[in-house]
XYZ file of C-alpha atoms in Angstrom:
592
model
C -20.670 32.519 -17.935
C -18.999 31.000 -14.896
C -17.590 33.517 -12.415
C -13.997 32.427 -12.979
C -13.572 30.326 -16.093
C -15.257 28.832 -19.098
C -12.223 26.696 -19.915
C -8.979 25.598 -18.306
C -5.634 26.795 -19.620
C -5.126 23.509 -21.468
C -8.447 23.244 -23.340
C -8.577 25.863 -26.062
C -7.899 24.792 -29.643
C -8.307 26.306 -33.097
C -11.918 25.108 -33.060
C -12.641 27.893 -30.548
C -11.319 30.760 -32.729
C -13.644 33.758 -32.549
C -15.291 32.708 -29.279
C -15.312 34.777 -26.103
C -13.811 32.809 -23.216
C -12.955 33.314 -19.579
C -9.737 31.948 -18.057
C -8.282 32.116 -14.571
C -4.770 31.309 -13.418
C -1.385 32.683 -12.531
C 0.928 34.951 -14.525
C 3.602 32.409 -15.399
C 5.682 34.637 -17.645
C 5.222 38.196 -18.906
C 6.827 39.659 -22.051
C 6.488 43.213 -23.377
C 7.026 43.370 -27.140
C 6.880 46.984 -28.220
C 3.604 47.913 -26.605
C 2.021 44.465 -26.852
C 2.070 42.547 -23.561
C 2.178 38.754 -23.834
C 1.372 36.637 -20.788
C 1.666 32.886 -20.351
C -1.348 32.202 -18.143
C -0.935 29.019 -16.100
C -3.328 26.872 -14.153
C -3.075 23.288 -12.873
C -3.807 21.896 -16.335
C -1.541 23.869 -18.643
C -0.655 27.207 -20.206
C -2.479 29.528 -22.595
C -0.824 32.553 -24.174
C -2.905 35.692 -23.697
C -2.050 39.157 -24.998
C -3.079 42.744 -24.648
C -2.370 45.876 -26.706
C -3.344 49.525 -26.223
C -6.717 48.855 -27.933
C -7.788 46.827 -24.893
C -9.670 48.779 -22.207
C -7.571 47.074 -19.508
C -4.159 47.580 -21.119
C -2.891 49.869 -18.350
C -3.801 47.297 -15.696
C -2.269 44.389 -17.651
C 0.988 46.339 -18.030
C 1.355 46.369 -14.236
C 0.993 42.612 -13.772
C 3.832 40.685 -12.122
C 4.758 37.027 -12.005
C 2.476 34.776 -9.937
C -0.355 37.281 -9.626
C -3.629 35.315 -9.811
C -5.974 36.797 -12.420
C -9.194 36.267 -14.345
C -9.338 37.351 -17.969
C -12.125 37.581 -20.540
C -11.069 37.616 -24.143
C -11.424 36.514 -27.733
C -9.717 33.383 -29.062
C -7.522 34.105 -32.079
C -5.505 31.782 -34.313
C -1.763 32.207 -34.243
C 0.096 32.816 -37.478
C 1.413 29.470 -38.804
C 5.023 30.401 -38.107
C 4.111 31.301 -34.487
C 2.357 28.039 -33.602
C 3.935 26.432 -30.524
C 3.760 22.619 -30.895
C 5.029 22.158 -27.314
C 1.786 23.561 -25.891
C -1.620 21.886 -26.071
C -2.975 25.391 -26.706
C -0.122 26.342 -29.055
C -2.363 26.993 -32.073
C -4.245 29.870 -30.446
C -3.911 32.915 -28.209
C -6.490 34.993 -26.380
C -6.818 38.747 -26.777
C -7.687 40.239 -23.388
C -10.846 42.390 -23.251
C -11.322 42.404 -19.464
C -9.151 41.464 -16.492
C -9.548 41.137 -12.727
C -6.830 40.548 -10.160
C -8.027 37.701 -7.945
C -4.933 37.394 -5.799
C -2.155 40.009 -5.814
C 1.495 39.364 -4.963
C 2.751 41.462 -2.070
C 6.487 42.139 -2.035
C 9.177 40.174 -3.847
C 8.763 36.502 -4.651
C 11.053 34.348 -2.454
C 11.419 31.937 -5.368
C 10.476 32.007 -9.024
C 8.023 29.474 -10.399
C 9.000 30.023 -14.031
C 12.318 28.559 -15.081
C 14.592 25.953 -13.562
C 16.507 27.985 -11.013
C 17.875 26.084 -8.029
C 16.977 27.279 -4.542
C 18.131 26.113 -1.106
C 15.860 23.417 0.290
C 15.139 25.545 3.348
C 13.680 28.227 1.056
C 11.679 25.702 -0.898
C 10.175 24.156 2.230
C 9.409 27.502 3.876
C 7.480 28.610 0.771
C 6.320 25.153 -0.248
C 3.057 26.474 -1.705
C 5.131 28.381 -4.288
C 7.547 25.504 -4.831
C 4.602 23.203 -5.543
C 3.471 25.482 -8.393
C 6.609 24.534 -10.328
C 6.121 22.143 -13.227
C 8.304 19.316 -11.911
C 6.678 19.395 -8.493
C 3.203 19.369 -10.048
C 4.270 16.336 -12.099
C 5.636 14.559 -9.028
C 2.455 15.047 -7.023
C 0.251 13.987 -9.929
C 2.435 10.893 -10.269
C 1.992 10.152 -6.584
C -1.780 10.517 -6.813
C -1.947 8.292 -9.885
C 0.280 5.642 -8.272
C -1.947 5.481 -5.185
C -5.067 5.222 -7.366
C -3.457 2.425 -9.374
C -2.462 0.551 -6.198
C -6.019 0.691 -4.901
C -7.441 -0.510 -8.200
C -4.969 -3.383 -8.452
C -5.566 -4.529 -4.873
C -9.357 -4.514 -5.329
C -8.982 -6.466 -8.588
C -7.221 -9.333 -6.782
C -9.838 -9.623 -4.069
C -8.544 -7.342 -1.301
C -10.741 -4.920 0.617
C -9.529 -1.699 2.215
C -10.038 -1.249 5.949
C -8.969 1.647 8.167
C -7.174 1.056 11.454
C -6.804 3.487 14.390
C -4.371 6.400 14.428
C -4.489 7.028 18.166
C -3.460 3.755 19.764
C -0.971 2.041 22.078
C 2.802 2.005 21.725
C 4.180 -0.880 19.672
C 7.831 -1.670 18.840
C 8.557 -1.311 15.122
C 12.226 -0.411 15.223
C 11.909 3.336 15.878
C 10.820 5.754 18.592
C 7.123 6.419 19.063
C 5.393 9.757 18.856
C 3.484 9.927 22.140
C 0.164 11.725 22.582
C -0.791 12.789 26.141
C -4.287 11.946 27.313
C -6.410 14.727 28.813
C -8.961 12.305 30.230
C -6.301 10.077 31.779
C -3.615 12.407 33.146
C -0.115 11.000 33.095
C -0.970 8.401 30.466
C -0.140 8.507 26.770
C -1.384 7.176 23.493
C 1.011 6.607 20.610
C 0.784 7.275 16.899
C 1.194 3.909 15.139
C 4.590 3.149 13.657
C 2.585 0.790 11.435
C -0.827 -0.920 11.683
C 1.052 -4.115 12.614
C -1.039 -5.397 15.509
C -4.333 -4.234 14.032
C -3.828 -5.962 10.711
C -2.984 -9.192 12.528
C -6.094 -8.767 14.668
C -8.119 -8.363 11.465
C -6.941 -11.815 10.418
C -8.031 -13.204 13.800
C -11.354 -11.432 13.206
C -11.937 -13.501 10.079
C -11.159 -10.921 7.373
C -9.213 -13.012 4.882
C -7.518 -10.221 2.917
C -6.795 -6.687 4.097
C -5.040 -3.696 2.616
C -4.769 -0.036 3.484
C -2.917 3.041 2.279
C -1.684 3.521 5.821
C -0.047 6.538 7.437
C 2.828 5.498 9.699
C 4.546 7.633 12.315
C 8.136 7.058 13.394
C 10.506 9.355 15.222
C 13.561 8.474 13.133
C 16.791 10.086 12.120
C 16.248 11.567 8.653
C 17.867 10.315 5.455
C 17.494 11.383 1.860
C 15.198 8.392 1.226
C 13.304 8.496 4.544
C 10.966 10.985 6.177
C 11.851 11.695 9.830
C 8.247 11.811 11.045
C 5.585 10.161 8.905
C 5.180 8.227 5.696
C 2.622 6.138 3.816
C 2.713 2.483 2.946
C 0.636 -0.073 1.114
C -0.136 -2.315 4.079
C -1.510 -5.801 3.364
C -2.182 -9.026 5.247
C -3.567 -12.445 4.292
C -4.725 -15.517 6.187
C -3.739 -19.138 5.546
C -0.623 -18.249 3.564
C 3.047 -19.116 3.414
C 5.921 -16.895 2.347
C 5.655 -17.710 -1.360
C 1.929 -16.885 -1.331
C 2.719 -13.348 -0.177
C 5.360 -12.995 -2.899
C 3.000 -14.303 -5.580
C 0.349 -11.789 -4.487
C 2.381 -8.576 -4.281
C 4.738 -9.188 -7.230
C 2.128 -8.667 -10.001
C 0.864 -5.518 -8.264
C 4.311 -3.948 -8.153
C 5.344 -5.196 -11.595
C 2.228 -3.658 -13.093
C 2.774 -0.436 -11.179
C 6.366 -0.014 -12.386
C 5.414 -0.944 -15.946
C 2.578 1.589 -15.892
C 4.585 4.494 -14.481
C 8.172 3.513 -15.310
C 8.427 5.790 -18.349
C 9.622 2.982 -20.619
C 12.213 1.518 -18.279
C 12.269 -2.283 -18.200
C 10.977 -4.185 -15.193
C 12.727 -7.424 -14.268
C 10.285 -10.307 -14.587
C 12.343 -12.754 -12.518
C 12.834 -11.603 -8.939
C 15.519 -13.746 -7.305
C 15.448 -14.877 -3.674
C 18.708 -13.958 -1.961
C 19.417 -14.946 1.618
C 20.340 -12.176 4.021
C 23.750 -13.818 4.518
C 24.458 -13.917 0.779
C 23.262 -10.334 0.300
C 25.685 -9.163 2.995
C 28.529 -11.147 1.414
C 27.904 -10.231 -2.218
C 26.598 -6.684 -1.873
C 27.376 -5.480 1.668
C 23.709 -4.573 2.211
C 20.255 -6.116 2.488
C 18.965 -3.751 -0.219
C 21.321 -4.460 -3.130
C 21.312 -2.620 -6.435
C 21.335 -5.468 -8.951
C 21.708 -3.067 -11.868
C 25.418 -3.145 -11.022
C 26.767 -6.481 -12.350
C 29.371 -7.067 -9.623
C 29.432 -9.382 -6.626
C 31.940 -9.219 -3.821
C 33.758 -12.417 -2.901
C 35.833 -13.774 -0.031
C 39.501 -13.961 -0.983
C 41.056 -14.537 2.446
C 43.014 -17.622 1.393
C 45.063 -15.567 -1.058
C 46.255 -13.191 1.669
C 46.655 -15.525 4.655
C 50.347 -15.823 5.507
C 51.189 -13.715 2.480
C 53.505 -10.817 1.901
C 50.968 -8.100 2.607
C 51.540 -7.876 6.334
C 48.499 -5.719 7.177
C 45.988 -8.232 5.798
C 47.971 -11.238 6.963
C 47.960 -9.915 10.517
C 44.245 -9.127 10.435
C 43.505 -12.690 9.298
C 45.231 -14.083 12.373
C 42.313 -12.771 14.458
C 39.104 -14.770 14.867
C 36.117 -13.845 12.741
C 38.056 -11.848 10.142
C 38.268 -12.132 6.380
C 39.274 -10.292 3.211
C 36.728 -9.461 0.561
C 37.269 -8.329 -2.994
C 35.151 -5.890 -4.985
C 35.590 -6.559 -8.729
C 35.910 -3.483 -10.934
C 35.525 -4.475 -14.607
C 37.075 -1.744 -16.735
C 38.702 -0.041 -13.755
C 42.226 -1.188 -14.557
C 44.184 2.050 -14.369
C 46.244 3.580 -11.602
C 44.354 6.851 -12.014
C 40.979 5.207 -11.346
C 42.310 3.111 -8.475
C 43.857 6.177 -6.836
C 40.555 8.049 -7.237
C 38.621 5.276 -5.513
C 41.269 5.090 -2.810
C 40.761 8.822 -2.185
C 36.980 8.227 -2.015
C 37.518 5.553 0.644
C 39.625 7.967 2.690
C 36.816 10.527 2.570
C 34.515 7.808 3.904
C 36.768 7.382 6.927
C 38.910 4.437 5.828
C 42.695 4.492 5.660
C 42.151 3.499 2.035
C 41.354 0.409 -0.043
C 43.937 -2.005 -1.285
C 43.773 -2.632 -5.017
C 45.210 -4.664 -7.858
C 44.746 -3.913 -11.528
C 45.674 -6.044 -14.523
C 47.150 -5.058 -17.863
C 48.826 -6.684 -20.816
C 52.607 -6.378 -21.044
C 54.492 -7.970 -23.939
C 51.595 -10.334 -24.559
C 51.401 -11.475 -20.953
C 48.969 -10.616 -18.164
C 50.580 -8.367 -15.562
C 49.233 -7.419 -12.144
C 50.056 -3.966 -10.825
C 49.547 -1.980 -7.664
C 50.957 -2.145 -4.128
C 49.147 -5.356 -3.173
C 50.342 -7.170 -6.276
C 53.967 -6.444 -5.401
C 53.487 -7.701 -1.853
C 51.658 -10.977 -2.457
C 53.363 -11.993 -5.701
C 52.254 -13.181 -9.140
C 50.853 -16.588 -8.153
C 48.386 -15.183 -5.619
C 47.379 -12.256 -7.827
C 46.710 -14.653 -10.697
C 44.588 -16.857 -8.429
C 42.581 -13.790 -7.373
C 42.096 -12.734 -10.983
C 40.829 -16.157 -11.991
C 38.502 -16.420 -8.993
C 36.961 -13.041 -9.812
C 36.800 -13.680 -13.561
C 38.735 -10.526 -14.430
C 41.079 -9.728 -17.303
C 43.309 -7.055 -18.750
C 41.915 -3.600 -18.098
C 40.094 -4.711 -14.936
C 40.790 -4.113 -11.256
C 39.764 -5.310 -7.813
C 39.582 -3.529 -4.466
C 40.028 -5.172 -1.095
C 38.812 -4.657 2.477
C 39.747 -6.726 5.514
C 38.559 -7.184 9.085
C 35.395 -8.382 10.796
C 32.593 -8.334 8.214
C 30.219 -6.533 10.574
C 32.698 -3.658 10.705
C 33.379 -3.241 6.985
C 30.382 -4.694 5.108
C 28.466 -1.414 4.966
C 31.386 0.589 3.579
C 32.201 -2.251 1.168
C 28.622 -2.101 -0.098
C 28.867 1.643 -0.672
C 32.220 1.178 -2.384
C 30.701 -1.382 -4.761
C 27.983 1.113 -5.727
C 30.455 3.981 -6.119
C 32.756 1.862 -8.297
C 29.795 0.805 -10.439
C 28.681 4.413 -10.895
C 32.165 5.685 -11.662
C 32.631 2.994 -14.317
C 29.196 3.583 -15.865
C 28.027 0.061 -15.035
C 24.627 1.042 -13.598
C 21.825 0.126 -16.015
C 19.633 3.210 -15.567
C 16.969 1.810 -17.934
C 16.028 -1.010 -15.574
C 14.110 -1.718 -12.374
C 15.925 -4.632 -10.736
C 14.081 -6.390 -7.907
C 15.196 -9.052 -5.445
C 13.602 -10.683 -2.411
C 15.937 -10.791 0.581
C 14.947 -13.733 2.767
C 16.093 -15.719 5.805
C 16.753 -12.763 8.057
C 18.238 -13.554 11.463
C 15.592 -13.156 14.166
C 18.051 -11.695 16.674
C 21.188 -9.619 16.881
C 23.607 -8.919 19.714
C 24.634 -5.458 20.835
C 28.440 -5.515 20.860
C 28.622 -3.024 23.725
C 26.004 -4.431 26.098
C 25.987 -8.047 24.924
C 22.172 -7.899 24.949
C 20.229 -9.932 22.416
C 17.322 -8.146 20.746
C 15.110 -8.527 17.708
C 16.833 -7.601 14.455
C 13.623 -7.308 12.442
C 9.894 -7.513 13.088
C 9.323 -8.979 16.582
C 6.023 -10.596 15.542
C 7.614 -12.893 12.941
C 7.431 -16.674 13.008
C 10.839 -18.301 13.594
C 11.820 -20.890 11.016
C 11.480 -24.225 12.795
C 8.894 -22.954 15.269
C 9.349 -23.428 19.008
C 12.182 -25.955 18.619
C 14.329 -23.366 16.831
C 14.247 -21.154 19.934
C 15.909 -23.747 22.165
C 19.411 -23.168 20.785
C 21.591 -20.105 20.209
C 19.272 -17.138 19.439
C 21.788 -15.772 16.928
C 21.309 -18.906 14.811
C 17.537 -18.474 14.547
C 16.185 -17.382 11.175
C 12.759 -15.858 10.735
C 10.155 -16.013 8.026
C 10.998 -12.398 7.303
C 11.617 -10.790 3.949
C 12.372 -7.495 2.259
C 12.034 -6.517 -1.374
C 14.898 -4.451 -2.761
C 14.760 -2.366 -5.932
C 17.676 -0.402 -7.396
C 19.398 -0.114 -4.027
C 16.324 0.768 -1.947
C 14.150 -1.268 0.384
C 10.631 -1.098 -1.027
C 8.804 -3.811 0.902
C 9.205 -5.444 4.287
C 7.108 -8.246 5.696
C 6.878 -11.577 7.427
C 4.860 -14.680 8.132
C 3.513 -13.846 11.571
C 3.909 -15.638 14.850
C 0.305 -16.572 15.671
C 1.016 -19.039 18.509
C 1.213 -17.557 22.038
C 3.698 -20.138 23.357
C 6.124 -19.351 20.529
C 5.588 -15.619 20.953
C 6.344 -15.720 24.685
C 9.517 -17.708 24.067
C 10.631 -15.410 21.238
C 10.228 -12.331 23.409
C 11.872 -14.081 26.374
C 15.074 -14.516 24.348
C 15.054 -10.758 23.700
C 14.711 -10.000 27.398
C 10.940 -9.466 27.609
C 9.167 -11.441 30.316
C 5.680 -12.890 29.900
C 4.145 -10.202 32.093
C 5.686 -7.429 30.000
C 4.527 -9.060 26.774
C 0.981 -9.318 28.131
C 1.099 -5.709 29.296
C 2.428 -4.297 26.033
C 0.648 -6.580 23.560
C -2.233 -7.899 25.664
C -4.855 -7.374 22.995
C -3.030 -9.475 20.446
C -1.881 -12.145 22.910
C -5.436 -12.582 24.152
C -6.781 -12.761 20.621
C -4.351 -15.506 19.683
C -5.958 -17.762 22.292
C -9.203 -17.866 20.327
C -8.418 -19.690 17.113
C -5.869 -17.451 15.386
C -5.219 -18.490 11.767
C -1.746 -18.649 10.217
C -1.208 -15.340 8.462
C 1.377 -13.096 6.872
C 1.790 -9.984 4.819
C 3.982 -7.064 3.958
C 4.093 -3.308 3.581
C 5.401 -1.356 0.589
C 6.678 2.191 1.048
C 4.609 4.439 -1.210
C 6.809 7.522 -0.814
C 9.875 5.508 -1.821
C 8.105 3.859 -4.759
C 7.094 7.262 -6.121
C 10.600 8.601 -5.472
C 12.125 5.861 -7.646
C 9.509 6.283 -10.377
C 10.069 10.059 -10.382
C 13.801 9.549 -10.884
C 14.912 11.375 -7.742
C 16.923 10.252 -4.708
C 15.338 12.804 -2.353
C 12.068 11.619 -0.841
C 11.018 15.195 -0.025
C 10.576 15.776 -3.761
C 7.514 13.502 -3.779
C 5.886 14.531 -0.469
C 3.543 17.503 -0.554
C 4.546 19.130 2.722
C 7.615 17.360 4.107
C 9.700 18.078 7.164
C 13.265 19.202 6.690
C 16.262 17.131 7.770
C 15.886 18.377 11.340
C 12.270 17.169 11.471
C 10.942 20.743 11.300
C 8.016 22.084 9.298
C 9.406 25.480 8.287
C 6.166 26.550 6.654
C 3.885 25.821 9.639
C 6.537 26.429 12.324
C 6.337 22.964 13.858
C 7.226 21.692 16.353
C 6.089 24.684 18.401
C 5.947 25.583 22.081
C 2.736 24.624 23.886
C 0.854 27.243 25.843
C 0.734 27.157 29.628
C -2.988 26.388 29.456
C -2.374 23.382 27.226
C 0.272 21.986 29.554
C -1.903 22.547 32.602
C -4.896 20.842 30.997
C -2.758 17.787 30.205
C -0.980 17.762 33.557
C 2.431 18.213 31.939
C 5.486 20.267 32.760
C 8.467 21.019 30.529
C 11.804 20.166 32.144
C 14.608 22.146 30.438
C 17.369 20.001 28.955
C 20.943 21.066 29.657
């Protein structure tokens, strides 16, 4: 017999009754029933109930067992009485009577968290003792899901003619919208490598090298501020690139992969078959974000004309300033003062003075508008607003005013909060949308400096001629894929022409010499017959997070950092030794 097991804890059935078996696993739960000790023995595959009574030669040892002790047992398979069969377990028809037992791994001291049960623990505790946290059923399910998703991605990409290639991890710094992690060079003191924020330049160079289709399950490293849906240090993405393609070719390639993936692992939830194309400008107007949640059937609209010169002095005064407007957030079914006051209180918690609102109700057979704004602007304007928004009795609308860049984000969050509060989110659905026509550049309001707003290696729509006018009017062949309020995919048709690249970087304040210095490899390569190419990258961690039904990305990463970018289990980041610093020619300068 094998040294540790003849079967896993999910294999034994009634067909094995009478056989002698060997199992190994952890004590999941222990119950003492009047001298008979029952143990749920757990391994990666499942649970088998084992038991021991005073007739067993190891009864005294079994009595001392504690939760999470790792043991090996030898025993005889017995059938459970019909009334004791557990249909929830794969092994629920049998139990194993223990004849011999060996402790393989004892537990020293008290457990910092229990594996059995559904107790909640602080995240700091869970991350410090992640190896125990990962034993829990939900975490095992999440990590199995992640593994299966990655395997399915690979299979699907191979089936449509892509090959997987690996690109370097230690490389040169490249701008991808976040800070680099720098790696000091021992052989070249004072110089640094960088961990790649993405394989961006390498995958483009692969296209120049004549590889028509590339993909990779790529690790990416970005020193970013943490969020619930973003790791602050590293993440994985499905990275892909194709030659001789336009934007729609990329969409047509990745859509079936992701549709199939969400259908396979979506647990019965529907997957939208039609993925609309929404311009960045429309997404900002309708949803206040470039990653809209289309499960909420509400679009924001401009309603400035109904407030200009009207009786609500605050909005009327705001509209006298250039570049301002009023937007309405429809709230179907939100037509009560109680709900409107609750949302107003939410807005105040978000840092706003509040949100104006109007709600409509029937009074003596007529439609009546109520709320402070309705009294100020009068019945004609409130009726015009109601008709524009397509609302009726029992509905409401909320209003924000100012420069869109200053209130769009909070308006987008308000739309989502209103939809959730009113139960309008279709939780049974995966709703996708391509966000297209991103502006190539944005201006910093404080410095006035123009910089790239998205991927700097994107092709501007209109080519070189488009770069001769106002940079803020230039659109790029850039696109994101949104799903249920998250950005899942980002990509672009690439700028493969050196003269266009130099001009694009010049508008963002990068001279030709700096471009050659920072991206010399790619610039040089583009002088030797670079093909048109484009691609995208899909965030694997975020895909698994959505499929697992959680909003915390750390729930689907094996060993994540905490929100301060610390690994509590491995004590990272840590202080270097003096010898390490000396070898690298580095010195730590204390920060005040």
